[in-house]
Amino acid sequence: MNGATPLAGRVVRLGDDVNTDIVLAGEYLNMTDPDELALHLLERFEPPVADRIGQGTVLLAGRAFGGGSSREQAVLAIVARGVTALVAASFARIFFRNAVNLGLPAVECPDAWRDVADGDEVTIDLASGTLTRPVDGAVWSFPIPSPFVADLLAAGGLEEWTRQRLASLGSG
Amino acid sequence: MHRLWEVALSTTYRSDSRPAGLTTKILAGHGAGDAKPGALATVSCDLVMMNDVSGSLAMRAFERMGAVRVFDPERVVLVADHFVPAKDVRSAELVADLRRFAQRYGIEHYYELGRTEEAGIEHTLLPELGLIAPGSLIAGGDSHTCTYGAFGALGLGFGSTDIASALALGEVWVRMPETIRIEFVGQPGPWTAGKDLILAVLRQTGSSGAAYGALEFWGDVVDELSVDDRMALCNMAIESGAKSGICAPNAAVLEWLDARSVPRVDALVADEEGYDHVLRVDVDGLPPLVACPPDPAAVIAIDELPSGLRLDQVYVGNCSNGTLSDLRQLVAGLAGRRVARGTRLMVVPASNAIHRAAMTEGLIETLVMAGAVIVPPTCGACFGGHMGILGRGERALATTNRNFRGRMGHADSEVYLSNAAVAGASAAAGAIVDPRAS
Ligand code: SF4
């Protein structure tokens, strides 16, 4: 996940207050296989969107995306589906952490939530903090990730970051 | 056991240079120094906790990180609570994985219903075991880790990869929160409890009004609150979008800690002026409140509800309101009546200790004779796992903390949230009713 390469994808719009119970229902938390979890992604979201989420999707949500339960299975299912990035007017704290910890870019951009339509193709450049719609050249800006979050994303997530940290400490 | 507190006691913030609340002082004392709100900091953990659901992914990530030991086996707590007693083969395997992890890494603090003498829902169990000390910082693989704020401890919820990293390194990264002093004013009316105080807060903040913030509860009513009610209060802090909720230890907490030989931290004093925001919450004469589906912050007074909301199920349990106080309130709300025909009453004491105490007091017998089903201490149906799942179109009243769409079962089922006395009166009526009127 190199911040220098813009991410590209087609937008699937969700709503405000899409909590993790909606992203992945509790009954599936006895599963551990990401591909199996991915089959149940946003299963209960109205109107149905699950069929349109796949490789190269950018999920665009409103306020408080991912509130509620800390279940990382929700983000794991999103990643397994091939989603490129998350964009939201705002994120719930744990969900945001889970995304960047799994190497999935998550950017807060209320203007994009206001303006960008379902199905739009967009590119996201983390380094410059811009989201662009190439078809008409429209550009929205968002705060660039803090250096630590950028490091995490560059490492591919917290797992690799901690692996390097343990190696440098010379202990496991 | 005492070694557990060395870090908390030695690193507690002692500077009086800048007024601050408990959250800021605890973070500062655990390595954040004087980092300002919004800045990132790395803080040490006094305790790292995970359960059968968060643990399943955390254990795998931990091993992929190349870790060969946990940072301190005495400071790791594993609780099998979500899918116990094992609901199916997969659940049995999650629990077995957790048990093996405990054995492999020499973790003594492993709790599993039926297998260990003490067991129950994590956030009820840890304080009961004397594992939560004021001033300590707990990283939990569960969003309701904020419950430990009841004891003046900072409980922060995380996902599995964060927990895996914390298991390996004994630290986590945090964004320093803006702090919000919640100033309760006045005395609530009859038939209210800790649940109604936090619902009153949520009515004002909405479900994301305190996003990324840290709540601290102040006011005479908080000083007088029982431990059980304080846990109910802090438990639902996250439902405002906050990362934590905390109150300064009061006499009831100190008595609880002394009974478990948990050292006190006398230096831990919150400064009234040390907050980024203050929110006044008037609770004078507060009536019982109800949160309407599908939002824990969609709170209204019980007498504003349309009458005749028939109930298929009443569920009393979970980490916010499954305590002995709640079971007493439930029995008071039932007031000697039987559960209405056509309504199920599921009662889930949140721990073995609570179950035992409720038996000694005769509460369990009263409840069973009234027609209740007693469910063993488990997260159960609270998160839609098992033991009381709702079908299509069913409506429930629960003392739990979330009523999101489909939370307890079918996407087209409904959950209302209330205190346990309301639950008791409503179980007897078969519909949501005001205990003051029945
Ligand atoms: S009782 Fe419910 S809210 Fe509490 S830890 Fe268990 S699943 Fe989570």
Coordinates of C-alpha atoms and ligand atoms in Angstrom, one line a residue:
Chain A
M1 CA 0.0 0.0 0.0
N2 CA 2.3 2.7 -1.2
G3 CA 1.1 6.2 -0.5
A4 CA 2.8 7.4 -3.7
T5 CA 0.6 5.4 -6.1
P6 CA -3.0 6.8 -6.3
L7 CA -5.7 4.3 -5.5
A8 CA -8.5 3.9 -8.0
G9 CA -11.9 2.5 -7.8
R10 CA -15.7 2.7 -8.4
V11 CA -17.8 4.2 -5.6
V12 CA -20.5 2.3 -3.7
R13 CA -22.4 4.7 -1.5
L14 CA -23.7 3.6 1.9
G15 CA -25.4 5.8 4.5
D16 CA -24.9 7.6 7.8
D17 CA -24.4 5.5 10.9
V18 CA -23.5 2.3 9.2
N19 CA -22.4 0.3 12.3
T20 CA -20.4 -2.9 12.4
D21 CA -23.4 -5.0 13.2
I22 CA -24.7 -3.9 9.7
V23 CA -21.3 -4.4 8.1
L24 CA -21.1 -7.9 9.5
A25 CA -23.8 -9.5 11.7
G26 CA -22.8 -11.0 15.1
E27 CA -24.0 -14.5 14.1
Y28 CA -21.0 -14.8 11.7
L29 CA -18.3 -14.1 14.3
N30 CA -17.7 -17.7 14.9
M31 CA -16.1 -17.7 11.4
T32 CA -12.4 -17.0 10.9
D33 CA -11.8 -17.5 7.2
P34 CA -11.8 -14.0 5.5
D35 CA -13.3 -15.3 2.3
E36 CA -16.2 -16.9 4.2
L37 CA -16.7 -13.7 6.2
A38 CA -16.8 -11.8 3.0
L39 CA -19.8 -13.7 1.8
H40 CA -21.8 -12.0 4.5
L41 CA -20.5 -8.4 4.1
L42 CA -23.3 -5.8 4.4
E43 CA -25.8 -8.6 4.0
R44 CA -28.5 -6.6 5.9
F45 CA -27.8 -3.2 4.4
E46 CA -30.8 -1.5 2.7
P47 CA -31.0 -1.0 -0.2
P48 CA -29.0 -4.1 -1.1
V49 CA -25.4 -3.2 -2.2
A50 CA -23.5 -6.4 -1.4
D51 CA -23.5 -7.7 -4.9
R52 CA -21.7 -4.6 -6.2
I53 CA -18.8 -4.7 -3.8
G54 CA -15.7 -6.3 -5.2
Q55 CA -12.2 -5.8 -6.5
G56 CA -11.6 -2.1 -6.9
T57 CA -14.6 -0.8 -4.9
V58 CA -14.3 2.4 -2.9
L59 CA -16.8 2.4 -0.1
L60 CA -18.2 5.8 0.6
A61 CA -20.2 6.4 3.8
G62 CA -21.5 9.3 5.8
R63 CA -21.3 10.1 9.5
A64 CA -19.8 7.6 12.0
F65 CA -18.9 4.8 9.6
G66 CA -18.2 1.6 11.5
G67 CA -19.6 2.5 14.9
G68 CA -20.4 0.0 17.6
S69 CA -18.7 -3.4 18.0
S70 CA -14.9 -3.6 17.8
R71 CA -15.2 -6.7 15.6
E72 CA -12.3 -6.6 13.2
Q73 CA -14.0 -9.4 11.2
A74 CA -16.0 -6.5 9.6
V75 CA -12.9 -4.9 8.1
L76 CA -11.4 -8.3 7.3
A77 CA -14.5 -9.1 5.2
I78 CA -14.2 -5.7 3.4
V79 CA -10.5 -6.4 2.6
A80 CA -11.2 -9.9 1.5
R81 CA -13.8 -8.6 -1.0
G82 CA -11.1 -6.5 -2.6
V83 CA -12.2 -3.0 -1.5
T84 CA -9.5 -0.4 -2.4
A85 CA -10.2 2.3 0.2
L86 CA -12.8 3.6 2.6
V87 CA -14.0 7.2 2.4
A88 CA -16.4 8.6 5.0
A89 CA -17.7 11.9 6.3
S90 CA -16.4 10.5 9.6
F91 CA -15.3 7.2 11.1
A92 CA -15.9 5.6 14.4
R93 CA -12.6 5.2 16.2
I94 CA -12.1 1.5 16.5
F95 CA -13.2 0.8 12.9
F96 CA -10.8 3.4 11.6
R97 CA -8.0 1.8 13.5
N98 CA -8.9 -1.7 12.3
A99 CA -8.9 -0.4 8.7
V100 CA -5.4 1.1 8.8
N101 CA -4.1 -1.7 11.0
L102 CA -5.1 -4.1 8.1
G103 CA -3.5 -1.8 5.6
L104 CA -6.8 -0.5 4.2
P105 CA -6.7 3.3 3.6
A106 CA -9.5 5.2 5.4
V107 CA -9.9 8.9 4.7
E108 CA -12.3 11.4 6.2
C109 CA -13.8 13.6 3.5
P110 CA -17.3 15.0 4.2
D111 CA -17.3 16.9 0.9
A112 CA -16.9 13.7 -1.1
W113 CA -19.8 12.2 0.9
R114 CA -21.8 15.2 -0.1
D115 CA -20.8 15.3 -3.8
V116 CA -19.7 12.0 -5.1
A117 CA -22.4 9.8 -6.7
D118 CA -22.8 6.0 -6.5
G119 CA -21.0 4.4 -9.4
D120 CA -18.5 7.3 -9.9
E121 CA -14.9 6.3 -10.7
V122 CA -12.5 8.1 -8.4
T123 CA -8.8 8.1 -7.6
I124 CA -7.4 8.8 -4.2
D125 CA -3.9 10.2 -3.6
L126 CA -3.0 9.8 0.1
A127 CA 0.3 11.8 -0.3
S128 CA -1.4 14.9 -1.5
G129 CA -4.7 14.3 0.3
T130 CA -6.9 14.5 -2.8
L131 CA -9.8 12.5 -4.2
T132 CA -10.3 13.1 -7.9
R133 CA -13.1 12.1 -10.3
P134 CA -11.3 11.8 -13.6
V135 CA -14.4 12.0 -15.8
D136 CA -14.9 15.7 -15.0
G137 CA -11.7 16.5 -13.2
A138 CA -13.5 17.4 -9.9
V139 CA -11.2 17.3 -6.9
W140 CA -11.9 17.1 -3.2
S141 CA -9.3 17.4 -0.5
F142 CA -8.9 15.6 2.8
P143 CA -6.3 15.7 5.6
I144 CA -3.3 13.6 4.7
P145 CA -2.7 10.7 7.1
S146 CA -0.4 11.5 10.1
P147 CA 3.1 10.2 9.6
F148 CA 2.5 7.2 11.9
V149 CA -0.7 6.2 10.0
A150 CA 1.2 6.7 6.7
D151 CA 3.9 4.4 8.1
L152 CA 1.4 1.8 9.0
L153 CA -0.2 1.9 5.6
A154 CA 3.2 1.8 3.9
A155 CA 4.1 -1.3 5.9
G156 CA 0.8 -2.9 4.9
G157 CA -0.6 -2.7 8.3
L158 CA 0.1 -3.1 12.0
E159 CA 1.0 -6.8 11.7
E160 CA 4.0 -6.1 9.6
W161 CA 4.8 -2.9 11.6
T162 CA 4.9 -4.9 14.8
R163 CA 6.9 -7.7 13.1
Q164 CA 9.6 -5.2 12.2
R165 CA 9.4 -3.7 15.6
L166 CA 9.9 -7.1 17.3
A167 CA 12.8 -7.9 14.9
S168 CA 14.5 -4.6 15.7
L169 CA 14.1 -5.3 19.5
G170 CA 15.8 -8.6 18.8
S171 CA 13.1 -10.4 20.6
G172 CA 9.9 -12.1 19.6
Chain B
M1 CA -1.4 -10.5 42.3
H2 CA 0.1 -7.3 43.6
R3 CA 2.8 -7.2 40.9
L4 CA 0.0 -6.4 38.5
W5 CA -0.3 -2.9 39.9
E6 CA 3.3 -1.8 39.9
V7 CA 3.0 -0.1 36.5
A8 CA -0.2 1.6 37.3
L9 CA 1.1 2.9 40.7
S10 CA 4.5 4.0 39.5
T11 CA 3.4 5.8 36.4
T12 CA 0.4 7.6 37.5
Y13 CA 0.5 11.3 36.6
R14 CA 1.8 13.3 39.5
S15 CA 2.4 16.6 37.9
D16 CA 0.2 19.5 39.0
S17 CA 1.5 21.9 36.4
R18 CA -1.6 21.7 34.2
P19 CA -5.1 20.9 35.3
A20 CA -6.4 17.7 33.7
G21 CA -9.1 15.1 34.1
L22 CA -8.5 11.4 34.9
T23 CA -8.2 10.3 31.3
T24 CA -5.5 12.7 30.4
K25 CA -3.6 11.9 33.7
I26 CA -3.8 8.2 33.1
L27 CA -2.6 8.5 29.5
A28 CA 0.2 10.9 30.5
G29 CA 1.3 8.5 33.2
H30 CA 1.5 5.6 30.8
G31 CA 3.8 7.3 28.4
A32 CA 1.8 10.0 26.6
G33 CA 3.6 12.8 28.5
D34 CA 1.9 16.1 27.7
A35 CA 0.7 15.1 24.2
K36 CA -2.1 17.4 23.2
P37 CA -5.6 16.3 22.0
G38 CA -5.3 15.0 18.4
A39 CA -1.7 14.0 18.8
L40 CA -0.7 10.3 18.6
A41 CA 1.1 8.7 21.5
T42 CA 2.2 5.2 22.5
V43 CA 1.1 4.1 25.9
S44 CA 1.9 1.1 28.0
C45 CA -0.9 -1.4 29.1
D46 CA -1.4 -2.7 32.6
L47 CA -3.7 -5.3 31.3
V48 CA -4.5 -6.8 27.9
M49 CA -7.8 -8.6 27.5
M50 CA -9.4 -10.6 24.7
N51 CA -12.3 -12.9 24.3
D52 CA -13.3 -15.8 22.1
V53 CA -14.4 -13.5 19.2
S54 CA -11.6 -10.9 19.2
G55 CA -9.1 -13.6 20.3
S56 CA -9.7 -15.8 17.3
L57 CA -8.1 -13.2 15.0
A58 CA -5.7 -11.7 17.5
M59 CA -4.0 -15.1 18.2
R60 CA -3.3 -15.7 14.5
A61 CA -2.0 -12.1 14.0
F62 CA 0.2 -12.5 17.1
E63 CA 1.9 -15.5 15.7
R64 CA 2.3 -14.1 12.2
M65 CA 4.0 -11.1 13.8
G66 CA 6.7 -13.6 14.8
A67 CA 6.1 -13.1 18.5
V68 CA 7.2 -16.0 20.7
R69 CA 6.0 -14.7 24.0
V70 CA 3.4 -12.3 25.4
F71 CA 4.8 -9.2 27.0
D72 CA 3.9 -10.3 30.5
P73 CA 1.7 -13.5 31.1
E74 CA 0.5 -12.0 34.4
R75 CA -1.0 -9.0 32.6
V76 CA -3.0 -10.9 30.0
V77 CA -6.6 -12.0 30.6
L78 CA -8.5 -14.4 28.3
V79 CA -12.3 -14.7 28.7
A80 CA -14.4 -17.1 26.7
D81 CA -17.8 -15.4 27.0
H82 CA -19.4 -14.7 23.6
F83 CA -20.2 -18.1 22.2
V84 CA -20.2 -20.1 25.5
P85 CA -21.5 -22.7 26.2
A86 CA -20.2 -23.5 22.7
K87 CA -23.1 -22.9 20.4
D88 CA -21.7 -25.1 17.6
V89 CA -18.6 -26.8 16.4
R90 CA -16.9 -23.6 15.2
S91 CA -17.6 -21.8 18.5
A92 CA -16.1 -24.8 20.4
E93 CA -13.0 -24.4 18.3
L94 CA -12.7 -20.7 19.0
V95 CA -12.8 -21.5 22.7
A96 CA -10.4 -24.3 22.4
D97 CA -8.0 -22.0 20.5
L98 CA -8.2 -19.5 23.4
R99 CA -7.5 -22.3 25.9
R100 CA -4.5 -23.5 23.9
F101 CA -3.1 -19.9 23.7
A102 CA -3.4 -19.7 27.5
Q103 CA -1.5 -22.9 27.9
R104 CA 1.2 -22.1 25.3
Y105 CA 2.1 -18.7 26.7
G106 CA 1.6 -19.5 30.4
I107 CA -1.4 -17.3 30.9
E108 CA -3.0 -18.0 34.3
H109 CA -5.9 -15.6 33.8
Y110 CA -8.0 -17.8 31.6
Y111 CA -11.8 -18.0 32.3
E112 CA -14.3 -20.3 30.7
L113 CA -17.8 -21.1 31.8
G114 CA -18.0 -24.5 33.4
R115 CA -14.3 -25.1 33.2
T116 CA -13.1 -22.5 35.7
E117 CA -14.7 -21.7 39.0
E118 CA -15.1 -18.0 38.2
A119 CA -16.5 -17.1 34.8
G120 CA -18.9 -14.8 33.1
I121 CA -19.0 -11.8 30.8
E122 CA -15.6 -10.2 30.6
H123 CA -16.4 -6.6 31.8
T124 CA -18.3 -7.9 34.8
L125 CA -15.8 -10.6 35.6
L126 CA -12.5 -8.6 35.5
P127 CA -13.6 -6.1 38.2
E128 CA -15.1 -8.9 40.3
L129 CA -11.7 -10.7 40.2
G130 CA -10.0 -7.6 41.5
L131 CA -8.1 -7.2 38.2
I132 CA -9.2 -3.6 37.7
A133 CA -7.3 -0.9 39.7
P134 CA -7.9 2.8 39.6
G135 CA -5.4 4.6 37.5
S136 CA -4.6 1.6 35.4
L137 CA -4.9 1.3 31.6
I138 CA -6.6 -1.7 30.1
A139 CA -6.5 -2.5 26.4
G140 CA -9.4 -4.8 25.7
G141 CA -10.4 -6.6 22.5
D142 CA -14.0 -5.4 22.9
S143 CA -15.7 -2.1 22.5
H144 CA -17.2 -2.1 26.0
T145 CA -13.8 -2.1 27.7
C146 CA -14.8 1.4 28.7
T147 CA -16.9 -0.2 31.6
Y148 CA -13.7 -0.2 33.8
G149 CA -14.1 3.6 34.1
A150 CA -16.5 2.8 36.9
F151 CA -13.4 2.1 39.0
G152 CA -11.3 5.1 37.8
A153 CA -9.5 2.9 35.3
L154 CA -9.1 3.8 31.7
G155 CA -10.5 0.9 29.6
L156 CA -10.0 1.3 25.9
G157 CA -11.5 -1.0 23.2
F158 CA -9.6 -2.2 20.2
G159 CA -9.8 -4.6 17.3
S160 CA -7.9 -7.9 17.1
T161 CA -4.7 -6.7 15.4
D162 CA -4.2 -3.9 17.9
I163 CA -4.6 -6.5 20.6
A164 CA -2.1 -8.8 19.0
S165 CA 0.4 -6.0 18.9
A166 CA -0.4 -5.1 22.5
L167 CA 0.1 -8.8 23.5
A168 CA 3.6 -8.7 21.9
L169 CA 4.7 -5.3 22.9
G170 CA 2.7 -4.3 26.0
E171 CA 1.8 -1.0 24.4
V172 CA -0.7 0.5 22.0
W173 CA -0.9 3.7 19.9
V174 CA -3.7 6.1 20.8
R175 CA -4.9 9.5 19.6
M176 CA -5.1 11.8 22.6
P177 CA -8.8 12.5 23.1
E178 CA -10.5 15.7 23.8
T179 CA -12.1 15.4 27.2
I180 CA -15.7 16.1 28.1
R181 CA -16.8 16.6 31.6
I182 CA -20.4 15.4 31.9
E183 CA -21.9 17.4 34.8
F184 CA -25.1 15.7 36.1
V185 CA -27.4 18.1 37.9
G186 CA -30.2 17.1 40.3
Q187 CA -31.5 13.8 41.6
P188 CA -33.3 11.3 39.3
G189 CA -36.8 10.2 40.1
P190 CA -38.0 6.7 41.3
W191 CA -37.5 3.5 39.3
T192 CA -34.3 4.9 37.6
A193 CA -30.8 3.5 37.7
G194 CA -27.4 4.0 36.2
K195 CA -28.8 3.0 32.9
D196 CA -31.1 6.0 32.8
L197 CA -28.2 8.4 33.5
I198 CA -26.2 7.2 30.5
L199 CA -29.4 7.2 28.4
A200 CA -29.9 10.8 29.4
V201 CA -26.3 11.6 28.2
L202 CA -26.9 9.8 24.9
R203 CA -30.2 11.7 24.4
Q204 CA -28.0 14.9 24.3
T205 CA -24.9 13.6 22.5
G206 CA -26.5 11.4 19.9
S207 CA -24.7 8.4 18.6
S208 CA -21.6 10.2 17.4
G209 CA -21.6 13.6 19.2
A210 CA -18.7 12.6 21.4
A211 CA -16.7 11.0 18.6
Y212 CA -13.0 10.3 19.6
G213 CA -13.6 12.1 22.9
A214 CA -13.3 10.8 26.5
L215 CA -16.2 11.2 28.9
E216 CA -15.8 11.9 32.6
F217 CA -18.8 11.7 34.8
W218 CA -19.3 14.3 37.6
G219 CA -22.0 15.3 39.9
D220 CA -23.5 14.4 43.3
V221 CA -25.5 11.6 41.8
V222 CA -22.3 10.0 40.5
D223 CA -20.6 10.3 44.0
E224 CA -23.5 8.4 45.5
L225 CA -23.9 5.7 42.8
S226 CA -23.4 2.0 43.6
V227 CA -20.6 0.1 41.8
D228 CA -23.2 -1.7 39.6
D229 CA -24.8 1.5 38.5
R230 CA -21.4 3.0 37.8
M231 CA -20.6 0.1 35.5
A232 CA -23.9 0.6 33.7
L233 CA -23.1 4.3 33.3
C234 CA -19.6 3.8 32.0
N235 CA -20.4 0.8 29.8
M236 CA -22.5 2.8 27.3
A237 CA -20.0 5.7 27.0
I238 CA -19.0 4.3 23.6
E239 CA -22.5 4.6 22.3
S240 CA -21.9 8.4 22.2
G241 CA -18.9 7.7 19.9
A242 CA -16.5 8.3 22.8
K243 CA -13.5 6.1 23.3
S244 CA -14.0 5.9 27.1
G245 CA -16.1 6.9 30.1
I246 CA -14.7 7.3 33.6
C247 CA -15.6 8.5 37.1
A248 CA -13.5 9.1 40.1
P249 CA -13.7 6.3 42.7
N250 CA -16.2 6.9 45.4
A251 CA -16.8 5.2 48.8
A252 CA -18.6 2.3 47.2
V253 CA -15.7 1.7 44.8
L254 CA -13.1 1.9 47.5
E255 CA -15.0 -0.6 49.6
W256 CA -15.2 -2.9 46.5
L257 CA -11.4 -2.6 45.9
D258 CA -10.6 -3.2 49.6
A259 CA -12.7 -6.3 49.6
R260 CA -10.4 -7.6 46.8
S261 CA -7.1 -6.2 48.1
V262 CA -6.7 -3.9 45.1
P263 CA -4.3 -1.1 46.0
R264 CA -5.8 2.5 45.8
V265 CA -4.1 5.3 44.0
D266 CA -4.6 8.3 46.2
A267 CA -2.8 10.7 43.8
L268 CA -5.5 10.2 41.2
V269 CA -7.5 13.4 41.4
A270 CA -9.4 14.9 38.5
D271 CA -9.2 18.7 38.2
E272 CA -12.5 20.3 37.6
E273 CA -11.0 22.9 35.2
G274 CA -9.0 20.3 33.2
Y275 CA -11.5 19.6 30.4
D276 CA -11.9 20.6 26.8
H277 CA -15.7 20.6 27.0
V278 CA -18.4 20.5 29.6
L279 CA -21.8 19.1 29.0
R280 CA -24.5 19.7 31.6
V281 CA -27.1 17.0 31.9
D282 CA -30.1 17.8 34.0
V283 CA -31.4 14.6 35.6
D284 CA -33.6 16.2 38.3
G285 CA -36.7 14.1 38.7
L286 CA -35.6 12.0 35.7
P287 CA -38.2 9.4 34.6
P288 CA -37.2 5.9 33.4
L289 CA -35.9 6.3 29.8
V290 CA -36.1 4.0 26.8
A291 CA -33.8 3.8 23.7
C292 CA -35.8 3.1 20.6
P293 CA -34.6 0.9 17.7
P294 CA -32.3 1.0 15.9
D295 CA -30.2 3.6 17.8
P296 CA -29.1 3.5 21.5
A297 CA -29.2 7.3 21.4
A298 CA -32.8 7.5 20.2
V299 CA -33.8 8.0 23.8
I300 CA -37.2 9.1 25.1
A301 CA -39.0 9.2 28.4
I302 CA -41.0 6.0 29.0
D303 CA -44.3 7.9 29.2
E304 CA -43.6 9.4 25.7
L305 CA -43.7 5.9 24.1
P306 CA -46.8 4.8 22.3
S307 CA -48.7 2.5 24.6
G308 CA -49.3 -1.2 23.8
L309 CA -45.9 -2.0 22.3
R310 CA -46.3 -5.8 22.7
L311 CA -43.2 -7.8 23.6
D312 CA -42.1 -11.2 22.4
Q313 CA -39.1 -11.2 24.6
V314 CA -37.6 -9.4 27.6
Y315 CA -33.9 -9.9 28.0
V316 CA -32.1 -9.0 31.2
G317 CA -28.4 -9.4 31.1
N318 CA -25.2 -8.4 29.4
C319 CA -22.1 -6.4 30.5
S320 CA -24.1 -3.2 31.2
N321 CA -27.0 -4.5 33.2
G322 CA -26.7 -8.1 34.3
T323 CA -25.6 -7.4 37.9
L324 CA -27.1 -8.4 41.2
S325 CA -28.7 -4.9 41.4
D326 CA -30.3 -5.4 38.1
L327 CA -31.8 -8.8 39.1
R328 CA -33.2 -7.1 42.3
Q329 CA -34.7 -4.4 40.2
L330 CA -36.2 -6.9 37.8
V331 CA -37.9 -8.7 40.7
A332 CA -39.1 -5.4 42.1
G333 CA -40.5 -4.5 38.7
L334 CA -42.3 -7.9 38.4
A335 CA -43.8 -7.1 41.8
G336 CA -44.9 -10.7 42.5
R337 CA -46.6 -11.2 39.1
R338 CA -46.0 -13.8 36.5
V339 CA -44.5 -13.2 33.1
A340 CA -47.3 -12.5 30.7
R341 CA -48.5 -15.2 28.3
G342 CA -46.9 -14.8 24.9
T343 CA -43.8 -13.1 26.3
R344 CA -40.4 -14.8 27.1
L345 CA -38.3 -13.6 29.9
M346 CA -34.6 -14.5 29.5
V347 CA -32.4 -13.6 32.5
V348 CA -28.7 -13.8 32.2
P349 CA -26.7 -13.2 35.4
A350 CA -23.5 -11.7 34.1
S351 CA -21.2 -13.9 36.1
N352 CA -21.1 -17.1 38.2
A353 CA -20.7 -15.0 41.3
I354 CA -23.8 -12.9 40.5
H355 CA -25.7 -16.1 39.8
R356 CA -24.6 -17.6 43.2
A357 CA -25.5 -14.4 45.1
A358 CA -28.9 -14.3 43.3
M359 CA -29.6 -17.8 44.4
T360 CA -28.7 -17.1 48.0
E361 CA -31.0 -14.1 48.0
G362 CA -33.8 -16.2 46.5
L363 CA -34.0 -14.0 43.4
I364 CA -33.4 -17.0 41.0
E365 CA -36.3 -19.0 42.6
T366 CA -38.6 -16.0 42.4
L367 CA -37.7 -15.5 38.8
V368 CA -38.1 -19.1 37.8
M369 CA -41.4 -19.4 39.6
A370 CA -42.5 -16.3 37.7
G371 CA -41.8 -18.1 34.4
A372 CA -38.3 -16.7 33.6
V373 CA -35.6 -18.8 31.8
I374 CA -32.3 -18.5 33.5
V375 CA -29.5 -18.4 30.9
P376 CA -25.9 -19.1 32.1
P377 CA -23.5 -16.2 32.2
T378 CA -22.8 -15.5 28.5
C379 CA -22.9 -12.7 26.0
G380 CA -25.5 -14.9 24.3
A381 CA -28.2 -13.0 22.4
C382 CA -26.9 -9.6 23.3
F383 CA -24.9 -9.5 20.1
G384 CA -27.1 -12.0 18.2
G385 CA -24.9 -15.0 19.0
H386 CA -27.2 -17.5 20.6
M387 CA -29.6 -18.2 23.5
G388 CA -32.5 -16.0 22.7
I389 CA -32.3 -14.9 19.1
L390 CA -35.2 -12.9 17.7
G391 CA -37.1 -14.0 14.7
R392 CA -38.6 -11.9 11.9
G393 CA -40.9 -9.2 13.2
E394 CA -40.2 -10.0 16.9
R395 CA -39.9 -7.2 19.4
A396 CA -37.8 -7.3 22.5
L397 CA -37.1 -5.1 25.5
A398 CA -33.5 -5.6 26.7
T399 CA -31.2 -4.2 29.4
T400 CA -28.3 -4.5 27.0
N401 CA -26.4 -1.6 25.3
R402 CA -27.1 -1.8 21.6
N403 CA -30.4 -2.0 19.6
F404 CA -28.9 -1.7 16.1
R405 CA -30.9 -3.2 13.3
G406 CA -30.7 -7.0 13.5
R407 CA -28.5 -6.8 16.6
M408 CA -30.3 -9.6 18.5
G409 CA -31.4 -11.6 15.4
H410 CA -33.4 -11.1 12.3
A411 CA -32.9 -7.8 10.5
D412 CA -36.6 -7.1 10.9
S413 CA -36.7 -7.6 14.6
E414 CA -36.7 -4.7 17.1
V415 CA -34.9 -4.1 20.4
Y416 CA -35.8 -1.4 22.9
L417 CA -33.3 -0.7 25.7
S418 CA -34.2 0.2 29.4
N419 CA -33.3 -0.5 33.0
A420 CA -34.2 -3.8 34.7
A421 CA -37.2 -2.4 36.7
V422 CA -38.9 -1.4 33.4
A423 CA -38.0 -4.8 32.1
G424 CA -39.7 -6.5 35.1
A425 CA -42.9 -4.4 34.8
S426 CA -43.0 -4.9 31.1
A427 CA -42.4 -8.7 31.3
A428 CA -45.5 -8.9 33.6
A429 CA -47.5 -6.8 31.3
G430 CA -46.3 -8.4 28.0
A431 CA -45.8 -4.9 26.7
I432 CA -43.5 -1.9 27.5
V433 CA -45.0 -0.2 30.5
D434 CA -44.0 2.4 33.0
P435 CA -43.1 0.7 36.4
R436 CA -44.4 3.9 38.1
A437 CA -47.9 3.2 36.8
S438 CA -48.1 -0.5 37.4
Ligands
SF4_1 S1 -22.5 -8.7 26.8 FE1 -22.9 -7.9 24.7 S2 -22.0 -5.9 24.7 FE2 -21.2 -7.0 26.5 S3 -19.2 -7.9 25.8 FE3 -20.8 -9.4 25.5 S4 -21.5 -9.1 23.4 FE4 -20.4 -7.2 24.0

